[in-house]
Short mmCIF file of C-alpha atoms in Angstrom, two decimals:
data_model
loop_
_atom_site.label_atom_id
_atom_site.label_comp_id
_atom_site.label_asym_id
_atom_site.label_seq_id
_atom_site.Cartn_x
_atom_site.Cartn_y
_atom_site.Cartn_z
CA UNK A 1 15.17 59.99 -29.13
CA UNK A 2 14.91 62.72 -26.55
CA UNK A 3 16.08 62.27 -22.98
CA UNK A 4 12.49 62.52 -21.65
CA UNK A 5 11.59 59.55 -23.86
CA UNK A 6 14.44 57.54 -22.34
CA UNK A 7 13.24 58.48 -18.85
CA UNK A 8 9.71 57.48 -19.78
CA UNK A 9 10.89 54.13 -21.18
CA UNK A 10 13.02 53.48 -18.09
CA UNK A 11 10.07 54.25 -15.78
CA UNK A 12 7.82 51.99 -17.84
CA UNK A 13 10.34 49.14 -17.55
CA UNK A 14 10.64 49.65 -13.79
CA UNK A 15 6.83 49.61 -13.45
CA UNK A 16 6.56 46.51 -15.62
CA UNK A 17 9.15 44.75 -13.45
CA UNK A 18 7.28 45.72 -10.28
CA UNK A 19 3.94 44.55 -11.67
CA UNK A 20 5.38 41.28 -12.90
CA UNK A 21 7.00 40.60 -9.51
CA UNK A 22 3.66 41.43 -7.82
CA UNK A 23 1.98 38.93 -10.08
CA UNK A 24 4.58 36.32 -9.09
CA UNK A 25 3.87 36.94 -5.44
CA UNK A 26 0.12 36.69 -6.11
CA UNK A 27 0.54 33.39 -7.99
CA UNK A 28 2.30 31.73 -5.04
CA UNK A 29 -0.44 29.65 -3.41
CA UNK A 30 -1.17 30.48 0.22
CA UNK A 31 0.11 28.23 2.99
CA UNK A 32 -1.58 27.71 6.35
CA UNK A 33 -0.24 26.35 9.63
CA UNK A 34 -3.28 26.63 11.88
CA UNK A 35 -3.65 24.77 15.16
CA UNK A 36 -6.71 24.64 17.40
CA UNK A 37 -6.56 21.34 19.28
CA UNK A 38 -10.02 20.08 20.12
CA UNK A 39 -9.37 16.40 20.61
CA UNK A 40 -6.93 15.63 23.39
CA UNK A 41 -7.37 11.92 23.86
CA UNK A 42 -8.06 8.95 21.65
CA UNK A 43 -9.21 5.62 23.04
CA UNK A 44 -8.23 2.92 20.58
CA UNK A 45 -9.94 -0.43 20.54
CA UNK A 46 -8.27 -3.42 18.83
CA UNK A 47 -10.61 -5.81 17.09
CA UNK A 48 -8.86 -9.17 16.78
CA UNK A 49 -10.30 -11.05 13.84
CA UNK A 50 -10.93 -14.75 14.04
CA UNK A 51 -7.98 -16.51 12.52
CA UNK A 52 -8.42 -17.32 8.87
CA UNK A 53 -6.07 -18.91 6.39
CA UNK A 54 -3.92 -15.94 5.42
CA UNK A 55 -0.51 -15.33 3.94
CA UNK A 56 0.15 -12.51 6.38
CA UNK A 57 0.39 -9.94 3.59
CA UNK A 58 -2.50 -7.66 2.76
CA UNK A 59 -4.67 -4.73 3.72
CA UNK A 60 -8.11 -3.90 5.08
CA UNK A 61 -10.94 -1.94 3.48
CA UNK A 62 -14.41 -0.80 4.47
CA UNK A 63 -16.94 -1.32 1.66
CA UNK A 64 -20.65 -0.62 2.10
CA UNK A 65 -20.13 -0.46 5.87
CA UNK A 66 -18.53 -3.91 5.99
CA UNK A 67 -14.99 -4.90 6.82
CA UNK A 68 -12.83 -6.76 4.29
CA UNK A 69 -9.31 -8.14 4.33
CA UNK A 70 -7.52 -8.37 0.97
CA UNK A 71 -4.83 -11.06 0.99
CA UNK A 72 -1.97 -10.07 -1.33
CA UNK A 73 -0.57 -13.57 -1.80
CA UNK A 74 -3.66 -15.79 -1.82
CA UNK A 75 -5.53 -13.02 -3.70
CA UNK A 76 -8.61 -13.67 -1.58
CA UNK A 77 -11.08 -11.06 -0.32
CA UNK A 78 -12.36 -11.98 3.15
CA UNK A 79 -15.45 -10.34 4.60
CA UNK A 80 -15.89 -10.01 8.37
CA UNK A 81 -18.87 -9.17 10.56
CA UNK A 82 -18.72 -6.55 13.29
CA UNK A 83 -17.60 -9.15 15.84
CA UNK A 84 -14.59 -10.09 13.74
CA UNK A 85 -15.92 -13.39 12.42
CA UNK A 86 -15.28 -14.23 8.78
CA UNK A 87 -18.58 -14.36 6.93
CA UNK A 88 -17.44 -14.98 3.32
CA UNK A 89 -14.36 -15.37 1.16
CA UNK A 90 -14.33 -14.20 -2.46
CA UNK A 91 -11.91 -14.51 -5.37
CA UNK A 92 -8.59 -16.30 -4.73
CA UNK A 93 -5.66 -17.00 -7.07
CA UNK A 94 -6.90 -18.42 -10.38
CA UNK A 95 -8.26 -17.77 -13.86
CA UNK A 96 -12.02 -18.32 -13.47
CA UNK A 97 -14.47 -15.42 -13.60
CA UNK A 98 -14.86 -15.69 -9.80
CA UNK A 99 -11.09 -15.70 -9.25
CA UNK A 100 -8.25 -13.28 -9.92
CA UNK A 101 -4.83 -13.74 -11.43
CA UNK A 102 -3.18 -11.27 -9.02
CA UNK A 103 -3.44 -7.78 -7.51
CA UNK A 104 -1.41 -5.24 -5.58
CA UNK A 105 -3.96 -2.46 -5.19
CA UNK A 106 -7.74 -2.39 -4.78
CA UNK A 107 -9.75 0.59 -6.05
CA UNK A 108 -13.41 1.11 -5.21
CA UNK A 109 -14.75 2.80 -8.35
CA UNK A 110 -17.84 4.18 -6.52
CA UNK A 111 -20.44 2.78 -8.90
CA UNK A 112 -20.57 -0.85 -7.76
CA UNK A 113 -17.45 -1.58 -9.79
CA UNK A 114 -14.39 -2.93 -8.09
CA UNK A 115 -11.05 -2.46 -9.75
CA UNK A 116 -7.77 -4.21 -9.02
CA UNK A 117 -4.33 -3.13 -10.17
CA UNK A 118 -1.53 -5.67 -10.36
CA UNK A 119 2.23 -5.42 -10.61
CA UNK A 120 1.85 -6.81 -14.14
CA UNK A 121 0.39 -3.32 -14.91
CA UNK A 122 -3.03 -4.85 -15.55
CA UNK A 123 -6.35 -3.56 -14.30
CA UNK A 124 -9.01 -6.17 -13.50
CA UNK A 125 -12.59 -5.03 -13.13
CA UNK A 126 -15.18 -6.86 -10.97
CA UNK A 127 -18.81 -6.21 -10.07
CA UNK A 128 -20.03 -5.87 -6.49
CA UNK A 129 -20.64 -9.64 -6.33
CA UNK A 130 -16.93 -10.15 -7.10
CA UNK A 131 -17.52 -11.55 -10.58
CA UNK A 132 -15.22 -10.53 -13.39
CA UNK A 133 -16.53 -7.72 -15.54
CA UNK A 134 -15.02 -7.74 -19.02
CA UNK A 135 -11.46 -8.25 -20.15
CA UNK A 136 -8.39 -7.07 -18.26
CA UNK A 137 -6.87 -3.84 -19.52
CA UNK A 138 -3.31 -2.62 -19.31
CA UNK A 139 -2.11 0.59 -17.67
CA UNK A 140 -1.76 2.80 -20.73
CA UNK A 141 1.10 5.16 -19.95
CA UNK A 142 0.13 7.37 -22.86
CA UNK A 143 3.55 7.02 -24.43
CA UNK A 144 3.45 7.72 -28.16
CA UNK A 145 7.15 8.64 -28.38
CA UNK A 146 10.02 6.20 -28.05
CA UNK A 147 12.34 8.61 -26.26
CA UNK A 148 11.64 11.24 -23.62
CA UNK A 149 14.10 13.91 -22.54
CA UNK A 150 14.03 16.05 -19.41
CA UNK A 151 12.22 18.77 -21.38
CA UNK A 152 9.22 16.41 -21.62
CA UNK A 153 8.51 16.61 -17.91
CA UNK A 154 4.91 17.75 -18.54
CA UNK A 155 4.25 14.78 -20.77
CA UNK A 156 2.46 11.76 -19.20
CA UNK A 157 4.61 9.44 -21.32
CA UNK A 158 7.61 10.32 -19.18
CA UNK A 159 6.19 8.71 -16.05
CA UNK A 160 5.69 5.31 -14.48
CA UNK A 161 3.57 4.11 -11.61
CA UNK A 162 5.50 4.54 -8.36
CA UNK A 163 5.62 1.09 -6.75
CA UNK A 164 8.07 2.28 -4.15
CA UNK A 165 5.70 2.79 -1.25
CA UNK A 166 6.44 2.64 2.46
CA UNK A 167 6.10 -0.73 4.13
CA UNK A 168 3.33 0.88 6.15
CA UNK A 169 1.34 1.64 3.02
CA UNK A 170 -2.25 0.55 2.93
CA UNK A 171 -2.27 0.45 -0.91
CA UNK A 172 -4.80 3.23 -1.20
CA UNK A 173 -5.59 4.78 -4.58
CA UNK A 174 -8.40 7.35 -4.42
CA UNK A 175 -10.98 7.91 -7.12
CA UNK A 176 -12.61 11.19 -8.17
CA UNK A 177 -16.25 11.68 -9.19
CA UNK A 178 -15.36 10.97 -12.86
CA UNK A 179 -14.18 7.44 -11.98
CA UNK A 180 -10.60 8.51 -12.49
CA UNK A 181 -7.93 6.94 -10.29
CA UNK A 182 -5.28 9.15 -8.71
CA UNK A 183 -1.91 7.40 -8.86
CA UNK A 184 1.57 8.20 -7.52
CA UNK A 185 4.12 8.58 -10.31
CA UNK A 186 7.85 8.54 -10.69
CA UNK A 187 10.48 8.45 -13.41
CA UNK A 188 12.49 5.27 -13.26
CA UNK A 189 16.20 5.06 -13.90
CA UNK A 190 15.42 2.63 -16.72
CA UNK A 191 12.99 5.06 -18.37
CA UNK A 192 15.24 8.07 -18.26
CA UNK A 193 18.85 7.88 -17.14
CA UNK A 194 19.25 11.67 -17.08
CA UNK A 195 16.03 12.70 -15.33
CA UNK A 196 15.08 10.72 -12.24
CA UNK A 197 15.27 10.80 -8.44
CA UNK A 198 18.93 9.87 -8.39
CA UNK A 199 20.63 11.99 -11.06
CA UNK A 200 20.32 15.69 -11.90
CA UNK A 201 18.30 15.93 -8.73
CA UNK A 202 18.02 19.73 -8.74
CA UNK A 203 16.39 19.59 -12.16
CA UNK A 204 14.29 16.55 -11.30
CA UNK A 205 12.83 17.83 -8.03
CA UNK A 206 12.17 21.24 -9.57
CA UNK A 207 10.22 19.91 -12.54
CA UNK A 208 8.97 16.34 -12.13
CA UNK A 209 5.27 15.66 -11.68
CA UNK A 210 4.22 13.51 -8.76
CA UNK A 211 0.77 12.11 -9.49
CA UNK A 212 -1.35 11.12 -12.43
CA UNK A 213 -5.01 10.86 -13.38
CA UNK A 214 -5.94 7.49 -14.83
CA UNK A 215 -9.26 6.62 -16.45
CA UNK A 216 -10.74 3.81 -14.34
CA UNK A 217 -12.41 2.12 -17.33
CA UNK A 218 -9.61 2.31 -19.91
CA UNK A 219 -6.48 2.49 -17.77
CA UNK A 220 -5.16 5.48 -19.71
CA UNK A 221 -2.96 8.01 -17.95
CA UNK A 222 -4.75 11.17 -19.07
CA UNK A 223 -2.90 13.86 -17.10
CA UNK A 224 0.03 14.42 -14.77
CA UNK A 225 0.36 17.04 -12.04
CA UNK A 226 1.90 17.85 -8.68
CA UNK A 227 5.26 19.38 -7.82
CA UNK A 228 7.82 18.23 -5.29
CA UNK A 229 7.94 20.70 -2.39
CA UNK A 230 11.01 22.88 -1.98
CA UNK A 231 12.32 20.76 0.90
CA UNK A 232 13.43 18.08 -1.56
CA UNK A 233 15.90 20.49 -3.15
CA UNK A 234 16.87 22.23 0.08
CA UNK A 235 17.71 18.99 1.87
CA UNK A 236 19.68 17.36 -0.96
CA UNK A 237 17.56 15.33 -1.73
CA UNK A 238 15.64 12.87 0.44
CA UNK A 239 15.35 10.20 -2.26
CA UNK A 240 14.21 7.63 0.27
CA UNK A 241 11.43 9.91 1.50
CA UNK A 242 10.13 11.11 -1.85
CA UNK A 243 6.86 9.17 -2.04
CA UNK A 244 3.48 10.83 -1.99
CA UNK A 245 0.04 9.77 -0.82
CA UNK A 246 -3.20 11.09 -2.25
CA UNK A 247 -6.84 11.46 -1.27
CA UNK A 248 -9.87 13.05 -2.89
CA UNK A 249 -11.85 15.65 -0.98
CA UNK A 250 -15.00 16.48 -2.88
CA UNK A 251 -13.59 17.79 -6.17
CA UNK A 252 -10.08 18.56 -4.93
CA UNK A 253 -7.04 16.30 -4.67
CA UNK A 254 -4.99 16.24 -1.47
CA UNK A 255 -1.34 15.23 -1.71
CA UNK A 256 0.93 14.47 1.21
CA UNK A 257 4.68 14.05 0.68
CA UNK A 258 6.74 11.93 3.04
CA UNK A 259 9.17 14.67 4.02
CA UNK A 260 6.87 17.71 3.76
CA UNK A 261 4.70 18.97 6.60
CA UNK A 262 2.24 20.66 4.26
CA UNK A 263 -0.59 18.85 2.50
CA UNK A 264 -0.93 20.21 -1.04
CA UNK A 265 -4.45 20.85 -2.34
CA UNK A 266 -5.12 20.73 -6.09
CA UNK A 267 -8.16 21.99 -7.98
CA UNK A 268 -10.06 19.74 -10.44
CA UNK A 269 -8.01 21.54 -13.12
CA UNK A 270 -4.91 20.20 -11.32
CA UNK A 271 -3.67 23.61 -10.17
CA UNK A 272 -2.17 23.99 -6.72
CA UNK A 273 -4.70 26.07 -4.75
CA UNK A 274 -3.14 26.13 -1.27
CA UNK A 275 -1.11 24.10 1.19
CA UNK A 276 -1.73 23.49 4.86
CA UNK A 277 -0.41 21.40 7.71
CA UNK A 278 1.60 21.24 10.89
CA UNK A 279 4.64 19.21 11.86
CA UNK A 280 3.90 15.91 13.61
CA UNK A 281 4.99 15.31 17.19
CA UNK A 282 8.40 13.85 18.05
CA UNK A 283 9.38 13.18 14.44
CA UNK A 284 13.03 12.45 13.78
CA UNK A 285 13.54 14.51 10.61
CA UNK A 286 17.32 14.67 10.74
CA UNK A 287 17.39 12.88 7.42
CA UNK A 288 20.66 11.47 6.05
CA UNK A 289 22.31 13.17 3.07
CA UNK A 290 21.50 11.50 -0.23
CA UNK A 291 24.03 9.31 -2.00
CA UNK A 292 21.88 8.99 -5.09
CA UNK A 293 21.05 5.57 -6.39
CA UNK A 294 23.42 4.01 -3.86
CA UNK A 295 20.78 4.70 -1.20
CA UNK A 296 18.21 2.84 -3.12
CA UNK A 297 20.24 -0.28 -3.81
CA UNK A 298 21.58 -0.53 -0.27
CA UNK A 299 18.61 -2.33 1.23
CA UNK A 300 19.82 -2.32 4.82
CA UNK A 301 20.34 1.45 4.61
CA UNK A 302 16.87 1.89 3.09
CA UNK A 303 15.40 -0.27 5.86
CA UNK A 304 17.14 1.68 8.58
CA UNK A 305 15.81 4.93 7.06
CA UNK A 306 12.31 3.55 6.98
CA UNK A 307 12.42 2.63 10.65
CA UNK A 308 14.55 5.39 12.16
CA UNK A 309 13.09 8.56 10.66
CA UNK A 310 9.74 10.26 10.80
CA UNK A 311 7.75 10.78 7.63
CA UNK A 312 4.15 11.41 6.57
CA UNK A 313 2.12 8.66 4.95
CA UNK A 314 -1.55 7.86 4.46
CA UNK A 315 -4.37 10.38 3.94
CA UNK A 316 -8.08 9.79 4.50
CA UNK A 317 -10.96 12.23 4.11
CA UNK A 318 -14.21 11.78 6.04
CA UNK A 319 -16.97 13.70 4.32
CA UNK A 320 -19.51 13.28 7.13
CA UNK A 321 -17.50 15.43 9.59
CA UNK A 322 -15.30 17.18 7.03
CA UNK A 323 -12.16 15.75 8.61
CA UNK A 324 -8.79 14.90 7.06
CA UNK A 325 -6.69 12.23 8.77
CA UNK A 326 -2.98 12.00 8.11
CA UNK A 327 -0.71 9.26 9.47
CA UNK A 328 2.98 9.73 10.12
CA UNK A 329 5.87 7.77 11.56
CA UNK A 330 8.12 9.23 14.19
CA UNK A 331 11.35 7.25 13.93
CA UNK A 332 10.39 5.22 16.97
CA UNK A 333 9.65 1.61 16.03
CA UNK A 334 6.94 1.34 18.62
CA UNK A 335 4.56 4.12 17.77
CA UNK A 336 3.42 6.49 15.06
CA UNK A 337 1.27 9.60 14.93
CA UNK A 338 -2.14 10.53 13.59
CA UNK A 339 -3.18 14.07 12.77
CA UNK A 340 -6.76 15.19 12.36
CA UNK A 341 -7.56 18.35 10.43
CA UNK A 342 -10.87 20.12 10.10
CA UNK A 343 -10.53 21.97 6.81
CA UNK A 344 -7.10 23.62 7.20
CA UNK A 345 -6.89 23.50 10.99
CA UNK A 346 -5.10 20.84 13.03
CA UNK A 347 -7.58 19.76 15.70
CA UNK A 348 -5.91 16.61 17.02
CA UNK A 349 -2.52 14.88 17.02
CA UNK A 350 -2.22 11.50 18.72
CA UNK A 351 0.22 8.72 19.48
CA UNK A 352 -1.00 5.56 17.72
CA UNK A 353 0.31 2.05 16.90
CA UNK A 354 3.03 1.90 14.23
CA UNK A 355 0.76 1.12 11.29
CA UNK A 356 -2.43 3.10 11.69
CA UNK A 357 -4.08 4.14 8.42
CA UNK A 358 -7.69 5.28 8.57
CA UNK A 359 -9.74 3.44 5.95
CA UNK A 360 -13.34 4.31 6.75
CA UNK A 361 -16.12 4.76 9.21
CA UNK A 362 -18.95 2.44 10.24
CA UNK A 363 -21.60 4.04 12.45
CA UNK A 364 -19.54 6.16 14.83
CA UNK A 365 -16.37 4.06 14.63
CA UNK A 366 -13.38 5.01 12.52
CA UNK A 367 -11.35 1.98 11.42
CA UNK A 368 -7.57 1.88 10.93
CA UNK A 369 -5.54 -0.72 9.02
CA UNK A 370 -4.06 -2.61 11.06
CA UNK A 371 -1.96 -5.53 12.22
CA UNK A 372 -1.33 -8.10 9.52
CA UNK A 373 0.85 -11.16 10.05
CA UNK A 374 0.71 -14.94 9.57
CA UNK A 375 -0.64 -15.41 13.05
CA UNK A 376 -2.59 -12.24 13.74
CA UNK A 377 -5.13 -10.14 11.89
CA UNK A 378 -6.29 -7.13 13.85
CA UNK A 379 -7.84 -3.83 13.03
CA UNK A 380 -8.00 -0.71 15.17
CA UNK A 381 -11.07 1.40 15.76
CA UNK A 382 -11.99 4.46 17.76
CA UNK A 383 -14.76 6.98 18.25
CA UNK A 384 -14.25 10.71 18.20
CA UNK A 385 -16.00 12.46 21.08
CA UNK A 386 -18.50 15.16 20.15
CA UNK A 387 -17.08 18.66 20.24
CA UNK B 1 -14.16 -28.02 45.59
CA UNK B 2 -13.36 -31.40 44.05
CA UNK B 3 -16.39 -31.22 41.74
CA UNK B 4 -15.35 -27.83 40.38
CA UNK B 5 -11.81 -29.12 39.84
CA UNK B 6 -13.09 -32.18 37.92
CA UNK B 7 -15.48 -29.98 35.96
CA UNK B 8 -12.71 -27.60 34.90
CA UNK B 9 -10.51 -30.54 33.83
CA UNK B 10 -13.36 -32.02 31.76
CA UNK B 11 -14.08 -28.65 30.11
CA UNK B 12 -10.38 -28.16 29.29
CA UNK B 13 -10.14 -31.63 27.75
CA UNK B 14 -13.29 -31.04 25.67
CA UNK B 15 -11.91 -27.73 24.40
CA UNK B 16 -8.54 -29.33 23.65
CA UNK B 17 -10.18 -32.12 21.65
CA UNK B 18 -12.36 -29.62 19.81
CA UNK B 19 -9.28 -27.60 18.96
CA UNK B 20 -7.45 -30.72 17.75
CA UNK B 21 -10.39 -31.87 15.63
CA UNK B 22 -10.77 -28.40 14.05
CA UNK B 23 -7.05 -28.22 13.34
CA UNK B 24 -6.87 -31.65 11.81
CA UNK B 25 -10.12 -31.62 9.87
CA UNK B 26 -8.33 -29.85 7.05
CA UNK B 27 -5.13 -29.88 5.03
CA UNK B 28 -2.25 -30.05 7.43
CA UNK B 29 1.29 -29.20 6.35
CA UNK B 30 3.92 -30.95 8.46
CA UNK B 31 6.15 -27.89 8.01
CA UNK B 32 5.29 -24.63 6.35
CA UNK B 33 8.80 -23.20 6.60
CA UNK B 34 12.16 -24.80 5.86
CA UNK B 35 15.29 -22.93 6.89
CA UNK B 36 18.62 -23.50 5.15
CA UNK B 37 21.37 -22.57 7.56
CA UNK B 38 24.49 -20.67 6.51
CA UNK B 39 27.30 -23.02 5.47
CA UNK B 40 24.84 -25.93 5.40
CA UNK B 41 25.19 -26.15 1.64
CA UNK B 42 27.76 -25.14 -0.95
CA UNK B 43 26.70 -21.93 -2.78
CA UNK B 44 26.65 -23.77 -6.11
CA UNK B 45 24.53 -26.63 -4.83
CA UNK B 46 20.87 -27.17 -5.70
CA UNK B 47 18.12 -27.03 -3.12
CA UNK B 48 15.13 -29.37 -3.47
CA UNK B 49 13.03 -29.10 -0.34
CA UNK B 50 9.79 -31.04 0.07
CA UNK B 51 6.79 -29.84 2.08
CA UNK B 52 4.49 -32.76 2.98
CA UNK B 53 0.85 -32.36 3.90
CA UNK B 54 -1.94 -34.68 4.93
CA UNK B 55 -5.46 -34.48 3.59
CA UNK B 56 -7.58 -34.51 6.76
CA UNK B 57 -10.69 -33.22 5.01
CA UNK B 58 -13.77 -35.26 4.24
CA UNK B 59 -13.14 -35.38 0.50
CA UNK B 60 -10.37 -36.00 -2.00
CA UNK B 61 -8.32 -32.95 -3.01
CA UNK B 62 -6.12 -31.84 -5.86
CA UNK B 63 -3.28 -29.32 -5.98
CA UNK B 64 -4.55 -26.87 -8.57
CA UNK B 65 -1.59 -24.50 -8.67
CA UNK B 66 1.64 -23.61 -6.92
CA UNK B 67 3.08 -20.17 -7.43
CA UNK B 68 6.40 -18.90 -6.13
CA UNK B 69 7.40 -15.35 -5.27
CA UNK B 70 10.59 -15.60 -7.35
CA UNK B 71 11.16 -16.90 -10.86
CA UNK B 72 14.40 -18.35 -9.48
CA UNK B 73 12.40 -21.10 -7.76
CA UNK B 74 10.53 -23.87 -9.55
CA UNK B 75 7.67 -25.71 -7.89
CA UNK B 76 6.90 -29.41 -8.24
CA UNK B 77 3.96 -31.19 -6.59
CA UNK B 78 1.67 -34.24 -6.44
CA UNK B 79 -0.31 -34.10 -9.66
CA UNK B 80 -2.78 -36.87 -8.81
CA UNK B 81 -5.87 -36.75 -6.64
CA UNK B 82 -4.93 -36.94 -2.98
CA UNK B 83 -7.51 -39.13 -1.29
CA UNK B 84 -8.75 -38.33 2.20
CA UNK B 85 -6.29 -39.50 4.81
CA UNK B 86 -3.44 -39.60 2.25
CA UNK B 87 -0.33 -37.48 1.99
CA UNK B 88 0.70 -35.09 -0.77
CA UNK B 89 3.74 -32.93 -1.31
CA UNK B 90 5.02 -29.70 -2.78
CA UNK B 91 8.68 -29.32 -3.69
CA UNK B 92 10.52 -26.02 -4.13
CA UNK B 93 13.69 -26.14 -6.20
CA UNK B 94 16.30 -23.41 -6.38
CA UNK B 95 20.03 -22.94 -5.96
CA UNK B 96 21.72 -22.04 -2.70
CA UNK B 97 23.25 -18.96 -4.30
CA UNK B 98 19.87 -17.65 -5.40
CA UNK B 99 18.36 -18.26 -1.98
CA UNK B 100 21.36 -16.51 -0.37
CA UNK B 101 20.58 -13.45 -2.51
CA UNK B 102 16.84 -13.35 -2.01
CA UNK B 103 17.00 -14.66 1.61
CA UNK B 104 13.44 -15.98 1.33
CA UNK B 105 11.13 -17.51 -1.26
CA UNK B 106 7.42 -17.95 -0.68
CA UNK B 107 5.17 -20.44 -2.40
CA UNK B 108 1.39 -20.26 -2.49
CA UNK B 109 -0.36 -23.61 -2.82
CA UNK B 110 -3.92 -23.71 -4.12
CA UNK B 111 -5.79 -26.90 -3.28
CA UNK B 112 -9.32 -27.67 -4.45
CA UNK B 113 -11.75 -30.42 -3.49
CA UNK B 114 -14.56 -32.11 -5.38
CA UNK B 115 -17.12 -29.65 -3.99
CA UNK B 116 -15.26 -26.84 -5.71
CA UNK B 117 -13.96 -25.38 -2.45
CA UNK B 118 -10.55 -23.72 -2.54
CA UNK B 119 -7.88 -23.67 0.14
CA UNK B 120 -4.71 -21.60 0.08
CA UNK B 121 -1.51 -22.27 2.00
CA UNK B 122 1.80 -20.47 2.22
CA UNK B 123 5.10 -22.33 2.35
CA UNK B 124 8.45 -20.69 2.78
CA UNK B 125 12.07 -21.43 2.04
CA UNK B 126 14.39 -19.24 4.05
CA UNK B 127 18.15 -18.70 4.21
CA UNK B 128 19.35 -17.87 7.68
#
């Protein structure tokens, strides 16, 4: 080979390296931190609901412009009028077709079908009159193999439903236009002792998927997607703040991670398109260093983390005004924050009561879930001024 | 002045009676929470705590189901029809050691009447 050929080959290699690195830069999804505050004040109204028999555990929903309270111990669904008076009670613990065995999550399937998901991994389908619709079906984790190694991180069979939500969770599982439920996922220590949140964390946080797509009529986990943001590896490793909250915006999926300021936006093909978001106000993000599974089993430590640090939680998308609402805690037990985004731009950031998860809009009022205890059921509401 | 004072007293009494009648026109648990104090019982001892209720409704009722939040606790209850005006009970049984670990056990009591109406109540066993 002549010297000129070597020079040519060397140049070609250099060019190839440059082009490949350019491609890498191109493939990195864009990130936006845009702020244009338009709402400066929020006047919150508290609607105290007439006392009903409740266990003090549950969540609110808006369905067909009506307010409902789902009791997570009595398994009742209580409907309220706009003045806060109970108008009807449906379901309740039991085995009849007008009752329900149990539930943890409620999913509005968009086509007059109401789906419940229980911690027995069963889906229970009801019609819009709250009568049972067919047999229960089990969450099918799509797990044909008996054993999964860390190399199987793209395989749905590796993952489990992530039950480990914040105490401020409103048990929200969004649904896309194909009646598929978007679920938070994790790998449990029982499922894989070498690939989970608490061991081999560099490998786990670099590879693990964070949410799954589940068919709302069969319960089958059909796909997994989502990547933990870099902060989980940089901060070593924020195990107690590694949950994620999802919402559907038209045909995209929005994902908010507890410790990450950016909301991640995924295409219908489950590719990360872009990220956006701004840091919440007065958040204590001086997170403690992880001690692995010890963090998780030390309940008082986990509790203190939940109360003393700021993290992002619930997402809600309002199609009518094209607004995204994101709740966050600050680390102060008395108040939390609420961000409002229009497309990618932060247009409002407010101090709100500790649990304040937007669940819907009736007329001009946005409703937020809420205060739930044995002796008090209250929901918050507010109007956004015209801008 | 006197008339308005009398009137306000009468209104208050009426409201009080209304409140009482509403409260007692249903199932009324004498206690919905029983607290076991530290050192009250030996860790290896058994706890059998009874929650009594009175049927103040207009019909006879039946306890349809009692479910506890922990498999470590077994419920027992009045299996017969509880006639109006009569008392019924629910018992939660566990061990002191198990309650020390879980700190709290909830029970949900489902009571039905002859009209097919359902009522749910929460009872609680707590270690403090």
